[in-house]
Coordinates of C-alpha atoms in Angstrom, one line a residue:
Chain A
M1082 CA -36.1 34.6 -5.4
I1083 CA -36.3 35.4 -8.9
R1084 CA -34.7 33.3 -11.3
N1085 CA -33.8 29.7 -11.6
E1086 CA -30.1 30.4 -11.9
R1087 CA -27.6 28.1 -10.1
I1088 CA -23.6 28.5 -9.6
S1089 CA -21.2 25.8 -8.3
P1090 CA -19.1 26.4 -5.4
V1091 CA -16.2 26.7 -7.5
Q1092 CA -17.9 29.3 -9.8
L1093 CA -18.7 31.4 -6.7
S1094 CA -15.1 31.1 -5.4
F1095 CA -13.8 32.3 -8.7
I1096 CA -16.3 35.1 -8.8
M1097 CA -15.4 36.0 -5.2
I1098 CA -11.4 36.1 -6.0
G1099 CA -12.0 38.4 -8.8
F1100 CA -14.6 40.5 -7.0
I1101 CA -11.9 41.0 -4.0
F1102 CA -9.0 41.4 -6.3
G1103 CA -11.2 44.2 -8.1
S1104 CA -9.4 47.3 -8.2
S1105 CA -7.5 46.4 -5.1
A1106 CA -4.4 45.5 -6.6
I1107 CA -3.9 49.1 -8.0
I1108 CA -5.1 51.1 -4.9
T1109 CA -4.9 49.6 -1.5
P1110 CA -5.6 51.7 1.7
A1111 CA -2.8 49.7 3.3
V1112 CA 0.0 52.1 2.1
S1113 CA -1.0 54.7 4.5
A1114 CA 0.9 52.7 7.2
Y1115 CA 4.2 53.0 5.2
Q1116 CA 6.5 50.1 6.0
D1117 CA 4.1 48.3 8.2
A1118 CA 1.5 48.4 5.3
W1119 CA 1.9 44.5 5.3
L1120 CA 0.9 44.1 9.0
A1121 CA -2.0 46.5 8.4
Y1122 CA -3.1 44.4 5.7
I1123 CA -3.1 41.3 7.5
I1124 CA -5.0 42.5 10.3
G1125 CA -7.8 43.7 8.0
W1126 CA -7.5 40.4 6.2
I1127 CA -8.1 38.5 9.3
G1128 CA -11.3 41.0 10.0
G1129 CA -12.2 39.8 6.6
Y1130 CA -12.9 36.2 7.8
I1131 CA -15.2 37.4 10.8
L1132 CA -17.3 39.7 8.4
I1133 CA -17.6 37.0 5.3
G1134 CA -18.3 34.7 8.2
I1135 CA -21.2 37.1 9.4
Y1136 CA -22.4 37.3 5.8
A1137 CA -22.3 33.7 5.1
Y1138 CA -24.2 32.6 8.3
I1139 CA -27.0 35.1 7.6
S1140 CA -27.2 33.4 4.3
I1141 CA -27.4 29.8 5.7
L1142 CA -30.1 30.8 8.1
N1143 CA -32.2 31.9 5.1
P1144 CA -30.8 29.8 2.3
S1145 CA -33.3 30.9 -0.6
K1146 CA -33.5 34.6 0.4
T1147 CA -31.6 37.5 -0.9
F1148 CA -30.4 40.4 1.5
I1149 CA -33.4 42.5 0.2
E1150 CA -35.8 39.5 1.3
I1151 CA -34.0 38.9 4.4
L1152 CA -34.4 42.5 5.4
K1153 CA -38.2 42.9 4.7
D1154 CA -38.3 39.7 7.0
V1155 CA -36.4 41.0 9.7
F1156 CA -37.6 44.8 9.7
G1157 CA -40.8 44.8 8.3
K1158 CA -42.0 45.4 4.8
Y1159 CA -41.8 49.3 4.8
I1160 CA -38.4 50.0 7.1
G1161 CA -36.9 46.7 5.1
S1162 CA -37.8 48.4 1.9
I1163 CA -36.1 51.8 2.8
I1164 CA -32.9 49.9 4.1
G1165 CA -33.1 48.0 0.8
I1166 CA -33.2 51.1 -1.5
F1167 CA -30.1 52.5 0.7
Y1168 CA -28.5 48.9 -0.2
I1169 CA -29.1 49.3 -3.7
W1170 CA -27.8 52.7 -3.8
Y1171 CA -24.7 51.3 -2.2
F1172 CA -24.1 48.6 -4.7
L1173 CA -24.8 51.2 -7.5
H1174 CA -22.4 53.8 -5.9
L1175 CA -19.8 51.0 -5.5
A1176 CA -20.0 49.8 -9.1
G1177 CA -19.6 53.7 -10.2
L1178 CA -16.5 54.1 -7.9
V1179 CA -15.0 50.8 -9.4
F1180 CA -15.8 52.2 -12.8
R1181 CA -13.8 55.5 -12.1
N1182 CA -11.1 53.5 -10.5
L1183 CA -10.5 51.3 -13.8
G1184 CA -11.3 54.5 -16.1
E1185 CA -8.7 56.6 -14.2
F1186 CA -6.0 53.9 -14.2
M1187 CA -6.2 53.3 -18.0
I1188 CA -6.0 56.9 -18.6
V1189 CA -3.0 57.6 -16.3
S1190 CA -1.0 54.5 -17.2
I1191 CA -2.1 53.7 -21.2
Y1192 CA -4.6 55.6 -22.9
T1193 CA -3.5 59.1 -21.9
E1194 CA -5.2 60.6 -24.9
T1195 CA -8.5 59.0 -24.5
P1196 CA -11.5 60.6 -22.8
L1197 CA -12.6 58.8 -19.7
I1198 CA -15.9 58.8 -20.4
F1199 CA -14.9 56.6 -23.7
I1200 CA -13.0 54.0 -21.7
I1201 CA -15.9 53.6 -19.2
I1202 CA -18.8 53.4 -21.8
S1203 CA -16.6 50.6 -23.7
I1204 CA -16.6 48.6 -20.6
A1205 CA -20.0 49.4 -19.6
L1206 CA -21.4 48.3 -23.0
V1207 CA -19.2 44.7 -22.6
L1208 CA -20.7 44.4 -19.0
A1209 CA -24.4 45.3 -19.8
Y1210 CA -24.1 42.4 -22.5
S1211 CA -22.7 40.0 -19.6
L1212 CA -25.7 40.8 -17.5
K1213 CA -28.3 40.1 -20.2
K1214 CA -26.6 36.7 -20.4
G1215 CA -27.3 35.9 -16.8
L1216 CA -25.6 34.9 -13.4
E1217 CA -24.6 31.4 -14.9
V1218 CA -22.7 33.0 -18.0
I1219 CA -21.0 35.4 -16.1
A1220 CA -20.1 32.5 -13.7
R1221 CA -18.6 30.7 -16.4
V1222 CA -16.7 33.2 -17.7
G1223 CA -15.3 34.0 -14.3
Q1224 CA -14.2 30.2 -14.3
I1225 CA -12.0 30.9 -17.3
I1226 CA -10.8 34.3 -17.0
V1227 CA -10.2 34.7 -13.2
P1228 CA -7.7 31.7 -13.1
M1229 CA -5.8 33.4 -16.1
M1230 CA -5.9 36.6 -14.1
L1231 CA -4.0 34.4 -11.0
I1232 CA -1.5 33.1 -13.3
L1233 CA -0.6 36.7 -14.6
V1234 CA -0.5 38.1 -10.8
I1235 CA 1.9 35.0 -9.8
S1236 CA 3.9 35.4 -12.9
I1237 CA 4.6 39.1 -12.2
F1238 CA 5.3 38.6 -8.4
L1239 CA 7.9 36.0 -9.5
L1240 CA 9.4 38.2 -12.0
V1241 CA 9.7 41.0 -9.3
M1242 CA 11.2 38.8 -6.6
G1243 CA 15.0 39.6 -7.4
H1244 CA 14.4 43.1 -6.9
Y1245 CA 13.3 43.2 -3.4
E1246 CA 14.9 44.9 -0.4
V1247 CA 13.9 43.7 3.0
K1248 CA 15.3 46.7 4.6
N1249 CA 12.4 48.7 3.2
L1250 CA 10.3 46.7 5.8
L1251 CA 12.1 48.8 8.5
P1252 CA 11.8 50.3 10.9
F1253 CA 9.0 48.2 12.3
L1254 CA 6.1 50.0 13.6
E1255 CA 8.0 53.5 13.6
H1256 CA 4.4 55.2 13.3
G1257 CA 2.9 53.4 16.4
F1258 CA 0.5 50.4 16.6
L1259 CA -2.6 52.7 16.6
K1260 CA -2.0 53.9 13.0
V1261 CA -1.5 50.4 12.0
L1262 CA -4.9 49.6 13.6
K1263 CA -6.7 52.7 11.7
V1264 CA -5.3 51.6 8.2
S1265 CA -6.4 48.1 9.0
F1266 CA -9.9 49.2 9.3
S1267 CA -9.6 50.8 6.0
V1268 CA -8.2 47.4 4.7
L1269 CA -11.3 45.6 6.2
T1270 CA -14.0 47.9 4.6
F1271 CA -12.1 47.8 1.3
P1272 CA -12.0 45.2 -0.2
F1273 CA -13.2 42.8 2.3
G1274 CA -16.4 44.3 3.6
E1275 CA -17.6 44.8 0.2
T1276 CA -18.2 41.1 0.0
V1277 CA -21.6 42.1 1.6
V1278 CA -22.8 42.3 -2.0
F1279 CA -22.8 38.4 -2.3
L1280 CA -25.6 38.6 0.2
M1281 CA -27.5 39.0 -3.0
I1282 CA -25.6 36.1 -4.9
F1283 CA -25.4 33.6 -2.1
P1284 CA -28.8 32.0 -2.7
Y1285 CA -27.8 31.2 -6.1
L1286 CA -25.3 28.6 -5.0
N1287 CA -26.5 25.3 -5.7
D1288 CA -25.0 23.5 -2.6
K1289 CA -25.4 25.7 0.6
K1290 CA -23.7 23.6 3.0
D1291 CA -20.2 24.5 1.0
L1292 CA -20.8 28.1 1.6
F1293 CA -18.4 28.8 4.6
K1294 CA -15.7 26.5 3.0
T1295 CA -16.1 28.2 -0.4
S1296 CA -16.2 31.6 0.9
Y1297 CA -13.2 31.2 3.5
I1298 CA -10.8 29.3 0.6
S1299 CA -11.7 32.1 -1.7
L1300 CA -10.7 34.6 0.8
T1301 CA -7.3 32.7 1.7
V1302 CA -6.5 32.5 -1.7
I1303 CA -7.1 36.1 -2.7
G1304 CA -5.6 37.4 0.7
M1305 CA -2.3 35.9 0.2
I1306 CA -2.4 36.9 -3.5
L1307 CA -3.1 40.7 -2.5
L1308 CA -0.4 40.3 0.5
S1309 CA 2.2 39.5 -2.2
V1310 CA 1.2 42.4 -3.9
V1311 CA 1.5 44.8 -1.1
M1312 CA 4.9 43.2 0.0
S1313 CA 6.2 43.4 -3.6
N1314 CA 5.5 47.0 -3.8
L1315 CA 6.7 47.8 -0.2
M1316 CA 10.0 46.0 -0.9
I1317 CA 10.4 47.4 -4.2
L1318 CA 9.3 50.9 -4.2
G1319 CA 9.8 51.8 -0.1
A1320 CA 7.7 53.1 2.2
D1321 CA 7.8 56.7 1.1
M1322 CA 7.5 56.2 -2.5
L1323 CA 4.5 53.4 -2.0
N1324 CA 2.7 56.1 -0.2
R1325 CA 2.9 58.9 -2.7
Q1326 CA 2.0 56.8 -5.8
I1327 CA -1.7 56.7 -6.7
F1328 CA -1.0 53.6 -8.8
P1329 CA 2.2 51.9 -7.0
S1330 CA 1.5 48.2 -8.9
H1331 CA 1.9 50.0 -12.2
I1332 CA 5.3 51.7 -11.0
T1333 CA 6.7 48.7 -9.5
I1334 CA 6.4 46.7 -12.7
S1335 CA 7.7 49.6 -15.0
L1336 CA 11.0 49.3 -12.9
I1337 CA 11.7 45.6 -14.2
P1338 CA 14.3 46.3 -16.8
G1339 CA 14.2 44.5 -20.1
I1340 CA 10.5 43.2 -19.9
A1341 CA 7.6 45.3 -20.6
V1342 CA 4.8 43.6 -18.2
E1343 CA 2.7 46.8 -17.9
P1344 CA -0.1 45.9 -19.9
F1345 CA -0.7 42.7 -17.7
I1346 CA -1.7 45.0 -14.8
A1347 CA -4.0 46.5 -17.0
I1348 CA -5.3 42.9 -18.0
N1349 CA -5.7 42.1 -14.6
L1350 CA -7.5 45.0 -13.7
I1351 CA -9.7 44.7 -16.4
I1352 CA -10.7 41.0 -15.6
A1353 CA -10.9 42.0 -11.6
A1354 CA -12.8 45.2 -11.8
S1355 CA -15.1 43.9 -14.2
M1356 CA -16.1 40.8 -12.3
K1357 CA -16.5 43.4 -9.3
I1358 CA -18.8 45.7 -11.5
T1359 CA -20.9 43.2 -12.9
M1360 CA -21.6 41.6 -9.2
C1361 CA -22.4 45.4 -7.8
L1362 CA -24.8 45.7 -11.1
Y1363 CA -26.5 42.3 -10.6
A1364 CA -26.9 42.9 -6.9
S1365 CA -28.7 46.0 -7.3
L1366 CA -30.6 44.8 -10.2
I1367 CA -32.0 41.7 -8.3
G1368 CA -32.7 44.0 -5.6
I1369 CA -34.7 46.7 -7.7
A1370 CA -36.8 43.8 -9.1
Q1371 CA -37.4 42.2 -5.7
L1372 CA -38.3 45.3 -4.0
F1373 CA -41.1 46.1 -6.4
G1374 CA -42.2 42.3 -6.4
L1375 CA -41.2 41.5 -10.1
D1376 CA -40.0 38.3 -11.3
D1377 CA -37.3 39.9 -14.3
Y1378 CA -34.7 42.2 -13.8
K1379 CA -33.6 42.1 -17.3
P1380 CA -35.8 45.2 -18.4
F1381 CA -33.5 47.3 -16.0
I1382 CA -30.3 46.4 -17.2
N1383 CA -29.6 49.4 -19.6
P1384 CA -30.9 52.3 -17.4
V1385 CA -29.0 50.7 -14.3
V1386 CA -25.8 50.4 -16.0
A1387 CA -26.2 54.1 -17.2
I1388 CA -26.8 55.4 -14.0
A1389 CA -23.7 53.6 -12.9
V1390 CA -21.9 55.1 -15.8
V1391 CA -23.2 58.7 -14.9
I1392 CA -22.3 57.9 -11.1
S1393 CA -18.4 57.1 -12.0
I1394 CA -18.5 60.6 -14.1
W1395 CA -20.2 62.6 -11.2
V1396 CA -18.8 61.4 -8.1
Y1397 CA -15.4 62.8 -8.2
D1398 CA -14.0 65.9 -9.9
S1399 CA -10.4 64.7 -10.1
L1400 CA -8.1 61.5 -9.4
S1401 CA -6.5 63.4 -6.4
D1402 CA -10.2 63.7 -5.0
M1403 CA -10.7 60.1 -5.6
V1404 CA -7.9 58.8 -3.8
R1405 CA -8.6 61.2 -0.9
W1406 CA -12.2 60.3 -0.5
A1407 CA -11.4 56.6 -0.8
G1408 CA -8.7 57.0 2.0
E1409 CA -10.6 59.3 4.2
I1410 CA -14.4 58.8 3.7
Y1411 CA -15.0 55.6 2.3
P1412 CA -14.2 53.5 5.6
Y1413 CA -16.6 55.4 7.6
Y1414 CA -19.2 55.6 5.0
V1415 CA -19.9 51.8 4.7
I1416 CA -19.8 51.1 8.4
P1417 CA -23.5 50.8 8.3
F1418 CA -23.8 48.6 5.0
Q1419 CA -20.8 46.4 5.9
I1420 CA -20.9 46.1 9.5
I1421 CA -23.9 47.5 11.6
I1422 CA -27.0 46.4 9.5
P1423 CA -25.5 42.8 8.8
L1424 CA -24.6 42.3 12.4
L1425 CA -28.1 43.4 13.6
V1426 CA -29.9 41.4 10.9
L1427 CA -28.0 38.3 12.4
I1428 CA -28.8 39.0 15.8
I1429 CA -32.4 39.7 15.3
L1430 CA -32.5 36.3 13.2
K1431 CA -30.7 34.5 16.0
I1432 CA -33.3 35.7 18.7
K1433 CA -36.0 35.1 16.3
R1434 CA -34.7 31.5 15.9
R1435 CA -34.3 31.0 19.5
D1436 CA -37.8 32.4 20.3
G1437 CA -39.3 30.1 17.7
S1438 CA -37.6 26.8 19.1
S1439 CA -38.6 28.0 22.7
A1440 CA -41.8 28.3 21.5
L1441 CA -42.0 24.7 20.5
Chain B
M944 CA -23.3 66.7 -28.0
I945 CA -26.8 66.9 -26.2
F946 CA -28.2 65.5 -29.6
G947 CA -25.7 62.9 -29.4
L948 CA -26.9 61.9 -25.9
I949 CA -30.6 61.8 -26.7
I950 CA -29.9 59.6 -29.7
I951 CA -28.2 57.1 -27.1
Y952 CA -30.9 57.0 -24.7
I953 CA -33.5 56.8 -27.6
L954 CA -31.6 53.7 -28.8
I955 CA -31.3 52.2 -25.3
L956 CA -35.2 52.5 -25.1
I957 CA -35.7 51.2 -28.7
F958 CA -33.5 48.0 -27.5
D959 CA -35.4 47.7 -24.5
I960 CA -39.0 48.0 -25.7
P961 CA -39.1 44.5 -26.6
V962 CA -37.6 43.2 -23.3
I963 CA -40.2 45.2 -21.4
L964 CA -43.4 44.1 -23.7
K965 CA -42.4 40.5 -22.7
T966 CA -42.8 41.1 -18.9
N967 CA -45.5 39.8 -16.8
N968 CA -46.2 42.8 -14.6
R969 CA -45.6 45.3 -17.6
R970 CA -47.3 48.6 -16.0
K971 CA -44.9 48.5 -13.3
T972 CA -42.2 47.2 -15.1
I973 CA -42.7 50.6 -17.4
I974 CA -42.9 52.7 -14.5
I975 CA -39.9 51.5 -12.7
Y976 CA -38.0 51.7 -16.0
S977 CA -38.7 55.2 -16.8
V978 CA -37.9 56.4 -13.4
L979 CA -34.2 54.7 -13.7
L980 CA -33.8 55.8 -17.4
G981 CA -34.9 59.3 -16.5
V982 CA -32.8 59.7 -13.6
S983 CA -29.8 58.8 -15.5
F984 CA -30.8 60.9 -18.8
I985 CA -31.4 64.2 -16.3
I986 CA -28.1 63.7 -14.8
S987 CA -26.2 63.0 -18.1
I988 CA -27.7 66.2 -19.3
L989 CA -26.9 68.3 -16.3
L990 CA -23.4 66.8 -16.6
M991 CA -22.9 67.7 -20.2
L992 CA -24.5 71.4 -19.5
E993 CA -22.0 71.8 -16.5
K994 CA -25.0 72.4 -14.1
M995 CA -24.3 69.5 -11.8
P996 CA -25.8 69.5 -8.2
T997 CA -23.8 68.7 -5.4
T998 CA -22.1 65.2 -6.1
P999 CA -23.1 62.5 -4.0
S1000 CA -19.4 62.4 -2.4
I1001 CA -19.7 65.5 -0.8
V1002 CA -23.0 64.8 1.0
I1003 CA -21.8 61.8 2.0
E1004 CA -18.4 63.3 3.4
Q1005 CA -20.5 66.3 5.4
I1006 CA -22.5 63.2 6.9
V1007 CA -19.3 61.0 7.7
K1008 CA -17.6 64.4 9.1
T1009 CA -20.7 65.1 11.2
V1010 CA -21.1 61.5 12.6
F1011 CA -17.8 60.2 12.8
M1012 CA -15.4 63.2 12.8
R1013 CA -16.8 65.9 15.4

């Protein structure tokens, strides 16, 4: 492992909460299930416990190693390095996607005259600075700003409660259970499966025995909050309007008379998306340094942030292209990264352990 | 605009040179740093000149459709 940085279980918890909240509060694939979005979300959320459990277990079997090091141990130096390169690409790509989500939301909802690139670069400069300060500083900042974000979300949820229409949840399973199952898979991959990034962060936890507890508590807290966001949007907007909106939370909030709370959505998104992008970039930086046997990632911060910014502009032609790709292609694209390879790694590690203990 | 982009990358280089010089494995760090910065610079220039190669999203979409959606 590279640096002597350590974070506490509480800090990891807040980072995970911010990460999972990420861009999910404004873009959620569950809306494709129409009035059954809440059920699709719950099924995906339950699947998230299984995935995070796999990631935590892999880390517990190799407490001081990041996923890149584990890949080299499991698959050998060369194949492990090739798979590691693909993971570094995935982390960078994910950072670029979230940059783009954030930028598009800002120019659609608030900064309508501002060029997209200006918003993305402004945020990138701040994140580059935070990466230079290191994981401990990022974790401490997360400890302060993520609770603020949670308070804002809960406050907004309480403000809109009076506008709910329960009839918007009916008719139940109108499009069939198979549709719900298909959408729940999209929910599983975005956002819960993206916690595969934390396989690069878990080794920095100071007390590994709390890893499962921390992960599951974080998932429970953020799962409930995101469920409340999905339910709020569904019960206020209704299934048809929910499915047609690109950023339903923004529309939901703007319907509250008398109070202008739309900026709070943007604040939440900046906090959460910044946490998500920072973790993705940190994971890719650690990955690059470890892949090439270097003991410091800091020289690569600016080029890596620049690559993420470039990817964010390059990756889509338009907002509608972004939404289409996120809904139709992303869930399948991430299957190897989030499910197949981690499962394979876990199986091989267990077999090696069993063979090792039987040889004794 | 291209001139502005070049200035930005030169500034990045100026900020990073002291950090690179402090590292233990300087040669390897310079090589990897050059590759990373070079890649982002080239793609930025191509984006600005609107001569972009196929975006990775299209490549990924084609792979996904071939593998999962036959």
